[in-house]
Coordinates of C-alpha atoms and ligand atoms in Angstrom, one line a residue:
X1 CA 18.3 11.5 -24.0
X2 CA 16.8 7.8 -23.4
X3 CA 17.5 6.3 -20.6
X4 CA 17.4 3.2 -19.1
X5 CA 17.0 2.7 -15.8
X6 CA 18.3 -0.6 -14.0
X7 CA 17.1 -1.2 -10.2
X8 CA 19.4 -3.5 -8.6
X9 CA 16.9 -5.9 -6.1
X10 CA 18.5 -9.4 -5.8
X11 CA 20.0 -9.3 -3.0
X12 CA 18.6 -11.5 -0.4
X13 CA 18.0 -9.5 2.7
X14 CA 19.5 -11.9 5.3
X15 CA 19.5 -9.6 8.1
X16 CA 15.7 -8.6 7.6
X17 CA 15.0 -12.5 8.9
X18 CA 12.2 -12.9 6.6
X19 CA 10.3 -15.6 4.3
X20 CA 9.6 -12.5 2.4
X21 CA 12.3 -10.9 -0.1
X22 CA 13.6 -7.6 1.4
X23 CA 12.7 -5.8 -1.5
X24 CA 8.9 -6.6 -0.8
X25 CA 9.1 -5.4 2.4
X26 CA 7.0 -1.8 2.3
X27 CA 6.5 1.3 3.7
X28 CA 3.6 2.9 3.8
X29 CA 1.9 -0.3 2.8
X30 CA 4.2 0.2 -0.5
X31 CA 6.9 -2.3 -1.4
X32 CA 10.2 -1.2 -1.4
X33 CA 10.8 -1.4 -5.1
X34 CA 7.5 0.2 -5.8
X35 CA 8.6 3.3 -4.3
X36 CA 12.0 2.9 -6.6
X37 CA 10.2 2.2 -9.5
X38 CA 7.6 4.8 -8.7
X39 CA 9.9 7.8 -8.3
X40 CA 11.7 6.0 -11.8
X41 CA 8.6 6.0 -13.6
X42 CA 8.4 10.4 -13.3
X43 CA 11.9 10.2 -15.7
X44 CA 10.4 10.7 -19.6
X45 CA 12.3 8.3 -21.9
X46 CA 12.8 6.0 -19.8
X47 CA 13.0 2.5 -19.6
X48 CA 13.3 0.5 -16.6
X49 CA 15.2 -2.9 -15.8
X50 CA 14.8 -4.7 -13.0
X51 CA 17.5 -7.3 -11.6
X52 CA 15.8 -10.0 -9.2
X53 CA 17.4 -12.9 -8.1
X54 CA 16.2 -14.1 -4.4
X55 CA 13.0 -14.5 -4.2
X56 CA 12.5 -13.7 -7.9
X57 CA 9.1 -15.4 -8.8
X58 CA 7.7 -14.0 -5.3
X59 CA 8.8 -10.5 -6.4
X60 CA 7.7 -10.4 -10.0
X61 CA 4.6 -11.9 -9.0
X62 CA 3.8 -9.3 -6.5
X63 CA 4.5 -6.7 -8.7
X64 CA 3.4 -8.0 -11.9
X65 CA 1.6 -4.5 -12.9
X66 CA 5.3 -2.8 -12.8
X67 CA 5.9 -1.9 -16.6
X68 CA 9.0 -3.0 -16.5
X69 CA 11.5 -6.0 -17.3
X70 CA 12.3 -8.2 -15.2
X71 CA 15.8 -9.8 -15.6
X72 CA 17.2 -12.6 -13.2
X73 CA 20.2 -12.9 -11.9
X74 CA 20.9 -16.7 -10.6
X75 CA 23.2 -16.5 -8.7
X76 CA 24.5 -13.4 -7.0
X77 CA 27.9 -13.1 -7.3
X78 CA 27.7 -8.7 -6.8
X79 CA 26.8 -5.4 -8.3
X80 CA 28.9 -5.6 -11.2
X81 CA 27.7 -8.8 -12.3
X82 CA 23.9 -7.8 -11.6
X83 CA 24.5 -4.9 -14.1
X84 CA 26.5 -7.3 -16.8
X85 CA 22.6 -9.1 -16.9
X86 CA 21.5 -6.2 -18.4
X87 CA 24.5 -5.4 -20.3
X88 CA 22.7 -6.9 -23.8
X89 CA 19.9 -4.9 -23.3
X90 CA 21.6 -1.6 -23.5
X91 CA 22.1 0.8 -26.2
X92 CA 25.1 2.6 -26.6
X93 CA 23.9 6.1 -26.8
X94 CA 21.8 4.8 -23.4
X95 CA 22.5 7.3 -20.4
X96 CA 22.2 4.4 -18.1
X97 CA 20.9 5.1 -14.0
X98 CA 21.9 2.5 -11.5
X99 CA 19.3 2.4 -8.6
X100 CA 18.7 0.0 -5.5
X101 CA 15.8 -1.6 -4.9
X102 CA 16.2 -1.5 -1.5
X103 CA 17.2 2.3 -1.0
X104 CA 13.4 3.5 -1.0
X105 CA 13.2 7.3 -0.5
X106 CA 15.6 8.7 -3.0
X107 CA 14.1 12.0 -4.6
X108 CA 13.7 12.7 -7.8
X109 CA 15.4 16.0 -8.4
X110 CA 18.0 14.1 -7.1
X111 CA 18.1 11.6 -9.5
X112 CA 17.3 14.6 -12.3
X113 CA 20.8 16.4 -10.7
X114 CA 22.4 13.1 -11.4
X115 CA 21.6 12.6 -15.0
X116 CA 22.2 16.4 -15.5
X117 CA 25.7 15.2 -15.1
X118 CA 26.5 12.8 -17.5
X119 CA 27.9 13.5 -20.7
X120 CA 30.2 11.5 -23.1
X121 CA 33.2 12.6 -21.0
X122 CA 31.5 12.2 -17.4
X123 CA 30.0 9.7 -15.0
X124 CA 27.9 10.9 -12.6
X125 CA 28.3 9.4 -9.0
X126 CA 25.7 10.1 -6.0
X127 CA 28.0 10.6 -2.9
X128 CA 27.1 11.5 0.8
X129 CA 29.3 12.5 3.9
X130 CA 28.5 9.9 6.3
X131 CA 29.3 10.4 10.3
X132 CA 29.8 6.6 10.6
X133 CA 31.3 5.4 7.0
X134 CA 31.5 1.7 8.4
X135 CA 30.0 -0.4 5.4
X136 CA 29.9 1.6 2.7
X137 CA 32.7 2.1 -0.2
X138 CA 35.1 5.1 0.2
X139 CA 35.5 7.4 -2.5
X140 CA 39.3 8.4 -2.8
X141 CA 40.4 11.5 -4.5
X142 CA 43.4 13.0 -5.5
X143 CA 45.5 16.0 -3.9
X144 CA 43.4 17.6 -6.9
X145 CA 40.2 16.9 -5.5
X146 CA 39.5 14.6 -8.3
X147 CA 37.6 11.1 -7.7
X148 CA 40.0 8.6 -9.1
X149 CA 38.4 5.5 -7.5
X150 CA 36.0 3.6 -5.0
X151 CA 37.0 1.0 -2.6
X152 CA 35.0 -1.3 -0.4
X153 CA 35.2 -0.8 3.4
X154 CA 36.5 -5.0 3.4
X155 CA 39.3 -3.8 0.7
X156 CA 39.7 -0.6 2.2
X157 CA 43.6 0.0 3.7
X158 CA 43.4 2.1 7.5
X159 CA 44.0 5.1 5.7
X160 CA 40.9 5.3 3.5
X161 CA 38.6 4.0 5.8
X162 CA 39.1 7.0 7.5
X163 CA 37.4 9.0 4.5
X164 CA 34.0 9.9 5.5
X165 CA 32.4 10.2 2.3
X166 CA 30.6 7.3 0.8
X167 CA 29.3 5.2 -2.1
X168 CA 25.6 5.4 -2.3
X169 CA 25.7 3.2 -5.6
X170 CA 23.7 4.9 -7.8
X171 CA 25.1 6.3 -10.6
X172 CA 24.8 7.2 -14.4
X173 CA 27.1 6.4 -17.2
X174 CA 26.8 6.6 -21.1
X175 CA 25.6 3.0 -22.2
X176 CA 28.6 2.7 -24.4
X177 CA 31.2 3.3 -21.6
X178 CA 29.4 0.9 -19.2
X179 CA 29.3 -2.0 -21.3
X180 CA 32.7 -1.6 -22.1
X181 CA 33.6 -1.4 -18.8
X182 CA 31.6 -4.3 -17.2
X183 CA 33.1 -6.2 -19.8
X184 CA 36.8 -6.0 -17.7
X185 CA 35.1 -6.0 -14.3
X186 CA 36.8 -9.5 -12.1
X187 CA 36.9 -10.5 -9.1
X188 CA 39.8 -10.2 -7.5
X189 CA 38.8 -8.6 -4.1
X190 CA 38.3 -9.7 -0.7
X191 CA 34.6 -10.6 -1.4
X192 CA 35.3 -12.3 -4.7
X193 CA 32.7 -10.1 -6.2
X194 CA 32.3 -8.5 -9.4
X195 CA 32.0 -5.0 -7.8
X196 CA 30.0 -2.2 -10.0
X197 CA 32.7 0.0 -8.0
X198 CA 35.5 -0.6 -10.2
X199 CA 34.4 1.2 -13.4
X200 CA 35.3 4.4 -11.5
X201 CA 38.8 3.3 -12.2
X202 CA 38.3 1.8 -15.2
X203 CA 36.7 5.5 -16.0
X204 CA 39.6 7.5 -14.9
X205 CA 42.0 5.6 -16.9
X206 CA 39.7 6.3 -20.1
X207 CA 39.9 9.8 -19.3
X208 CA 36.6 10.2 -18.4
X209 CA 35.7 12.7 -15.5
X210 CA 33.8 11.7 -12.3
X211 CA 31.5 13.7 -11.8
X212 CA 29.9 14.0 -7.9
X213 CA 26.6 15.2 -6.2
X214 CA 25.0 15.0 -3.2
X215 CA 21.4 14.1 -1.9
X216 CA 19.6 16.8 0.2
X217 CA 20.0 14.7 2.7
X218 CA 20.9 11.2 4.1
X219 CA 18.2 9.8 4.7
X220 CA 17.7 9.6 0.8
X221 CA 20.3 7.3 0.1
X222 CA 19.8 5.1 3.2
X223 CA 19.2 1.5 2.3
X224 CA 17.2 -1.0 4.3
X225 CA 18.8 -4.1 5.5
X226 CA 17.2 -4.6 9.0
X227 CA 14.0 -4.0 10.4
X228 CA 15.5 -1.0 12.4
X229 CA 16.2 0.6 9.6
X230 CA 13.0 0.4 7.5
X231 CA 11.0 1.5 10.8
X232 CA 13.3 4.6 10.7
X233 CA 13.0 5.5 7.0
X234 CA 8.9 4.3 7.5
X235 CA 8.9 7.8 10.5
X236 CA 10.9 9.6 7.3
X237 CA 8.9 9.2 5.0
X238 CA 5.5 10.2 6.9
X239 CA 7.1 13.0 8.5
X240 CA 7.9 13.8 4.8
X241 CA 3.9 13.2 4.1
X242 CA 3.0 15.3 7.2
X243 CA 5.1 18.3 6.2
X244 CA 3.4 18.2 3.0
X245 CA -0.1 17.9 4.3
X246 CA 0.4 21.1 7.0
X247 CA 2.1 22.9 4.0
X248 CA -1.6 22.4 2.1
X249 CA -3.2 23.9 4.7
X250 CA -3.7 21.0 7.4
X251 CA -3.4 20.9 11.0
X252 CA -1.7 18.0 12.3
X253 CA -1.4 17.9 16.3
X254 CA 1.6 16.2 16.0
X255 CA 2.9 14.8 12.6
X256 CA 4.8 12.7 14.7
X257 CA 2.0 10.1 14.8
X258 CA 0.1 10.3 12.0
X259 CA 0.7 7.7 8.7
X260 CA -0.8 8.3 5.3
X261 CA -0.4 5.0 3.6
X262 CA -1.8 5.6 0.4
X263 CA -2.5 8.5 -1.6
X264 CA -5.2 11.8 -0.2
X265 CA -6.6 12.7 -4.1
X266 CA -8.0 15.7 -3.0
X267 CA -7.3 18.2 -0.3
X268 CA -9.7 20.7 1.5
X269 CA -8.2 23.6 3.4
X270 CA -8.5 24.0 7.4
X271 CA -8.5 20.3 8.1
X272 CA -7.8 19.3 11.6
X273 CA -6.6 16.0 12.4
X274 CA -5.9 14.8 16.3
X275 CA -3.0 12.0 17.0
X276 CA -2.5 8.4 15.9
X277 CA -4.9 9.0 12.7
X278 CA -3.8 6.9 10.1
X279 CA -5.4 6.8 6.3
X280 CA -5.1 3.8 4.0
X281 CA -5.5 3.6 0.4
X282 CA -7.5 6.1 -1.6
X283 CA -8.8 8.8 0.2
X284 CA -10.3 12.2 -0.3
X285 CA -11.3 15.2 2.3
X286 CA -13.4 18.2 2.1
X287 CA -12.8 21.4 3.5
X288 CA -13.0 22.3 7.5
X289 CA -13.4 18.5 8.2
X290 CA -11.7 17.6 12.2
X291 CA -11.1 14.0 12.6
X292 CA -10.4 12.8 16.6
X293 CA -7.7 10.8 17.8
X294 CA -7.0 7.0 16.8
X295 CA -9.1 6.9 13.8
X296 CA -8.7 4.9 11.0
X297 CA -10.0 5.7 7.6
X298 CA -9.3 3.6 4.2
X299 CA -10.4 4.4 0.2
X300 CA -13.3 6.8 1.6
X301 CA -14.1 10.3 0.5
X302 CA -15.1 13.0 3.3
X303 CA -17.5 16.0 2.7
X304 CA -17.1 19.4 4.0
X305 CA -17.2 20.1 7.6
X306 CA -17.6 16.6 8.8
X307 CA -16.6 16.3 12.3
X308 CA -15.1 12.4 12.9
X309 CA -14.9 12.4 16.5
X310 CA -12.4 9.7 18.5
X311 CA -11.3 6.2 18.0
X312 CA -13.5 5.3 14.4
X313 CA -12.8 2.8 11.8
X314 CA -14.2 3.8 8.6
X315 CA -13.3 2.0 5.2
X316 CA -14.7 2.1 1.4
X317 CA -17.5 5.2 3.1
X318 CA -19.0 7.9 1.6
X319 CA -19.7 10.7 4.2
X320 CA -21.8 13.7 3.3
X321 CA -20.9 17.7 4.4
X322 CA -21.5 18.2 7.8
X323 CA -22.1 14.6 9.3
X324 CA -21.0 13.9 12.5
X325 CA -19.4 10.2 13.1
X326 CA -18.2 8.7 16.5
X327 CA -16.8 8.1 19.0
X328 CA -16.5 4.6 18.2
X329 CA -18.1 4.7 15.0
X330 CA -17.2 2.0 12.5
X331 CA -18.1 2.7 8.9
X332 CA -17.7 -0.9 6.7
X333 CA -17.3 -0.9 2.9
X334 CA -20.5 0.9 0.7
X335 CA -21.6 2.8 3.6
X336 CA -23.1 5.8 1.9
X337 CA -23.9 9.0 4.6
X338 CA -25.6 11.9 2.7
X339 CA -25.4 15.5 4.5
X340 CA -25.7 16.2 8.2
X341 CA -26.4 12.7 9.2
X342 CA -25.3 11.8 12.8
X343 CA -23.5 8.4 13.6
X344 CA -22.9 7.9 17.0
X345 CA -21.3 5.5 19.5
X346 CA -21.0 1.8 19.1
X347 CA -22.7 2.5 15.6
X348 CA -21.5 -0.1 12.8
X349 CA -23.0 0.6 9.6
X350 CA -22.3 -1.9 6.8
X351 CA -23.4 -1.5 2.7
X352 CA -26.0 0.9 3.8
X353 CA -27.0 4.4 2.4
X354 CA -28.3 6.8 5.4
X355 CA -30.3 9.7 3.5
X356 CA -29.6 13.6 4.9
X357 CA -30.7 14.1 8.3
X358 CA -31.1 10.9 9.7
X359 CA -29.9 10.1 12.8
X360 CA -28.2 6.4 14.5
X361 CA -26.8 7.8 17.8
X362 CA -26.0 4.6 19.8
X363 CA -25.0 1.2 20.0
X364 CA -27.3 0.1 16.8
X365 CA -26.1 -2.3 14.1
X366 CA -27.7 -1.3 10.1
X367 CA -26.4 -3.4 7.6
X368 CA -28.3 -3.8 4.1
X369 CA -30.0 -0.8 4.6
X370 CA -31.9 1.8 3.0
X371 CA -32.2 4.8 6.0
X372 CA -34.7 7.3 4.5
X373 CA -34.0 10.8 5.3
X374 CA -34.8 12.6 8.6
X375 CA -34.8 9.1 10.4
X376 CA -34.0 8.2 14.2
X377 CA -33.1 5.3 14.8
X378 CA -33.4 4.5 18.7
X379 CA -30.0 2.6 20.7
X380 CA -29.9 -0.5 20.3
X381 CA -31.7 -1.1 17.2
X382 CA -30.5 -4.1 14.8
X383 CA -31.0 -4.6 11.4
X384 CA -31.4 -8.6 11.1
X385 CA -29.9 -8.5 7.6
X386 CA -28.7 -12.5 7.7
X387 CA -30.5 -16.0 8.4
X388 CA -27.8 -17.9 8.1
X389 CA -27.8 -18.2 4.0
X390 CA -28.9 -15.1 2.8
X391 CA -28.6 -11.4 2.9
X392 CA -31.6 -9.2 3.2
X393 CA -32.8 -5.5 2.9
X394 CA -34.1 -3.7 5.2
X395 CA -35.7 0.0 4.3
X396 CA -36.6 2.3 6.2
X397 CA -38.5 5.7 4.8
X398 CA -37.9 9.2 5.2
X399 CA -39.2 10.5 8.9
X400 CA -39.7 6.9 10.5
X401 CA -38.3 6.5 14.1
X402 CA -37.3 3.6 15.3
X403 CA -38.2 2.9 18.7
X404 CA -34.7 2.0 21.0
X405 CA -34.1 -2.4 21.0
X406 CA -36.0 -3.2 18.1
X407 CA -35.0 -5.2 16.0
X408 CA -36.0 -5.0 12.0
X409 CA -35.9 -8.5 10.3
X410 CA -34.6 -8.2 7.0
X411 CA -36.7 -8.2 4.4
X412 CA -38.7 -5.7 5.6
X413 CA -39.8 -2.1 5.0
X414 CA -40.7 0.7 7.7
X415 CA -43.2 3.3 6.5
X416 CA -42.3 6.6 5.5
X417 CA -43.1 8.4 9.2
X418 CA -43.7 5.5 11.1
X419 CA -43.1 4.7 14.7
X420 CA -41.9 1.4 16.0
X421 CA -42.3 1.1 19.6
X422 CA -39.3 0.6 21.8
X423 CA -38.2 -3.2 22.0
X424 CA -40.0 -4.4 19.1
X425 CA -39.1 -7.7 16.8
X426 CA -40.3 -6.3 12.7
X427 CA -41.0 -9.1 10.7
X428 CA -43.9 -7.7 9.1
X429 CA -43.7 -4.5 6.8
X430 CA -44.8 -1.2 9.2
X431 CA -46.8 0.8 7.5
X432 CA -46.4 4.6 7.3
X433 CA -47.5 6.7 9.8
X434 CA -48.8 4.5 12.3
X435 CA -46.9 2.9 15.3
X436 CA -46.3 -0.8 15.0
X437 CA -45.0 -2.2 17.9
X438 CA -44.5 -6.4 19.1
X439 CA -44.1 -6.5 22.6
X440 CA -45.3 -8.7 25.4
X441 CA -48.1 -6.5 27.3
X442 CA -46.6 -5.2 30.4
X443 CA -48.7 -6.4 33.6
X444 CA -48.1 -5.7 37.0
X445 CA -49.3 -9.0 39.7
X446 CA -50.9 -7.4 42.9
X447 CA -50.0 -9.0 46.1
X448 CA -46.9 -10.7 44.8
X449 CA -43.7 -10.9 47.4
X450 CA -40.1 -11.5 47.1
X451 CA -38.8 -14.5 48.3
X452 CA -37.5 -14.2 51.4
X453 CA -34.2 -16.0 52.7
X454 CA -34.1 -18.2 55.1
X455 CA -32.0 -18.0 58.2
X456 CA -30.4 -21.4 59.2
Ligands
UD1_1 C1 27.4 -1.5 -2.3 C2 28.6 -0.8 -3.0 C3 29.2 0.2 -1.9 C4 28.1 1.1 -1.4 C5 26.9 0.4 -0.9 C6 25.8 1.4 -0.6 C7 29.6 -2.3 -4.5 C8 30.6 -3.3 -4.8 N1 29.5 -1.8 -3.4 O1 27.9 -2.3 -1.3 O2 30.3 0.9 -2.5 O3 28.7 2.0 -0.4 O4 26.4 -0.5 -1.9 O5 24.8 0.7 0.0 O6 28.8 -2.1 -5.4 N2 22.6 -6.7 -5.6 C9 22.2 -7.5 -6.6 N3 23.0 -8.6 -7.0 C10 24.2 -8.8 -6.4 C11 24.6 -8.0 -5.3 C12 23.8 -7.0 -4.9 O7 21.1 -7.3 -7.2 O8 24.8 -9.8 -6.8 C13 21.8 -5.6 -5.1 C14 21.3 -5.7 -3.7 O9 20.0 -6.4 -3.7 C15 21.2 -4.3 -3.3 C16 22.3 -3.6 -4.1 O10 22.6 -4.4 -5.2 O11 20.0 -3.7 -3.6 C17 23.5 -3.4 -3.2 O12 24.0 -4.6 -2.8 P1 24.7 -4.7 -1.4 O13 25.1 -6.1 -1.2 O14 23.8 -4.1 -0.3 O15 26.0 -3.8 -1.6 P2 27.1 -3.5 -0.6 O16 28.1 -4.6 -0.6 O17 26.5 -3.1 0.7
CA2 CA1 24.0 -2.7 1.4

């Protein structure tokens, strides 16, 4: 079976009150068509169409890596006539799938039930019984049971919108059929729209059957047209994500606040994670690791038994097993933490490898860095990696300790067990296991007294 699949995303989205096309509106930091086009894109044999209209240079532009083509629709004068675009560019022995770009959760195995269903004698229609129909077309039945038509809720007499089951608009059809079919579709409705809905009665009367499923539930078939609504299907879908993390073996203190935007490659076993974590982009996570509450943590692999503790922004980071980050850490892009090091408070660490062992414990700034392993570096130490125009390295060999509110001017390298005294400005290299040190000498004035005040 070959199938092509044509995503329906020119609508423009009025209600969303937006410079942006609705379909480009995400969740999960993915556009709303990307999640279409990415559940599409599991069908084998399959080639994907997609209709834009508003907004149509913004959307193909932002989604220029979609293997897929991209058909316009000027003007947009309804679903029927945003299928009849693509009418040219499909095959008759095509087993055709109608999807929305704006309906962003649909499953899969729903879509696979779907196309299950279609045969040269039957058109497969995804249905769902709706509480509160208002909106959506009605799908009328005979006395038999039998679908013999769709009508819109605005063409819709009292009596049918009282039917509570709906039109979710996708649907697949035999290529052949369809093209025939869009060929008759007209206007003459309410809207003046060429409405996709008609070729179930234009399928009826060619004797072929309508056949109905149903999503698992509603939440699949829900579109987005305000901002209400894609918050809502946003908590869906990572309640979705959550339930599939604990089912790996996670433990999420409340999957009500935590967001996975992006994709967690790999997956230890007995992970802990606190509230309000959220993870970006690519990341990956050893075994036994606990992250703390409010942490933040994009395109950064985790080792085993790392303990993150609260409130830590780390992105593009390496951490090694069994290093301990936080609270307050922040991690910047090509920080690279080997085993057991210790990153503590008010720590930023930026494009800096930290060999095992070593520990920064508070309020200390390393960027540009080569840490050594088995180093301490004292509070308050700076790494003054910038003059303004350039970058410089600073390294710093296995077993030094830096004494606390130094500061290490970049470029400059600390001897392998060296000690830099407390408070000192580096501009020279320190050479291995001495003490260096740059301070004032401390002297004490004898006799000297405190002003005193002066009574008026
Ligand atoms: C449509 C269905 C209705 C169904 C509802 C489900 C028709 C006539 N009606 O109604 O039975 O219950 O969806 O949400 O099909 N689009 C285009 N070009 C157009 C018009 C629409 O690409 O000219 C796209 C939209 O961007 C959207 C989808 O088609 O992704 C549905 O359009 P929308 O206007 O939301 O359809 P409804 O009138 O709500
Ligand atoms: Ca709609």
């Amino acid at each position: 079976m070959k199938i092509t699949t044509i995503i329906l995303a020119a609508g423009k989205g009025t209600r969303m009150r937006s410079d942006r096309p609705k379909v480009l509106h995400e969740i999960a930091n993915r556009a709303l068509l990307q999640h279409v086009y990415d559940t599409a894109q599991h069908l084998e044999n399959n080639t994907i169409k997609i209709v834009v209209g508003h907004g149509a240079d913004l959307v193909t532009s932002a989604l220029k890596d979609l293997e897929a083509d991209w058909v316009e629709q000027t003007q947009q004068l309804g679903t029927g006539h945003a299928v009849q675009q693509v009418s040219d560019q499909i095959a008759d022995s095509d087993t055709v799938l109608i999807l929305y770009g704006d309906v962003p959760l649909l499953k899969l195995e729903t879509i696979q039930t779907l196309l299950g269903n279609v045969t040269d004698k039957a058109l497969a229609l995804l249905t769902v019984n709706l509480d509160q129909p208002f909106g959506y077309g009605r799908i009328v039945r005979n006395t038999a049971g039998q679908v013999i038509k769709i009508v819109e809720e605005k063409d819709a007499t009292p009596a049918e919108k009282l039917i509570t089951e709906g039109n979710t608009g996708i649907l697949a059809v035999q290529g052949q059929s369809l093209k025939k079919w869009l060929n008759q579709l007209n206007t003459s409705n309410v809207q003046g729209e060429y409405y996709l809905t008609d070729v179930i009665e234009m399928a009826v009367a060619d004797q072929i059957s309508i056949v109905t499923c149903q999503p698992e539930t509603e939440d699949e078939v829900l579109g987005v047209n305000n901002r209400i609504q894609l918050s809502h299907l946003e908590r869906v879908y990572q309640l979705q994500q959550a339930h599939n993390l604990m089912e790996q073996g996670v433990t999420l203190k409340d999957p009500l606040r935590f967001d996975q935007r992006g994709s967690i490659e790999s997956l230890g076993q007995d992970i802990e994670i606190d509230i309000n974590v959220i993870f970006e982009g690519k990341n990956s996570i050893g075994n036994h690791v606990k992250i703390g509450a409010n942490t933040q943590i994009k395109n950064s692999i985790i080792g085993d038994h790392v303990e993150i503790l609260a409130n830590c922004v780390i992105e593009d980071a390496v951490i090694g097993q069994g290093c301990k980050i936080g609270p307050f850490a922040r991690l910047r892009p090509e920080s690279v933490l080997a085993e057991e090091v210790h990153i503590g408070n008010f720590v930023e660490i930026k494009k800096s490898s930290v060999a095992a062992g070593s520990k920064i414990n508070h309020l200390s700034y390393i960027g540009d860095t080569t840490v050594g392993s088995k180093v301490n570096i004292g509070a308050g130490t700076i790494t003054c990696n910038y003059d303004g125009v350039n970058k410089s390295r600073t390294i710093i060999e296995d077993g030094a300790f830096i004494g606390s509110n130094s500061q290490l001017v970049a470029p400059v390298t600390i001897g392998k067990n060296a000690t830099i005294g407390a408070g000192s400005t580096i501009t020279k290299d320190s050479p291995e296991n001495q003490l260096t040190l740059s301070r004032a000498k401390q002297m004490s004035i004898p006799g000297w007294q405190r002003p005193v005040k002066q009574e008026k």
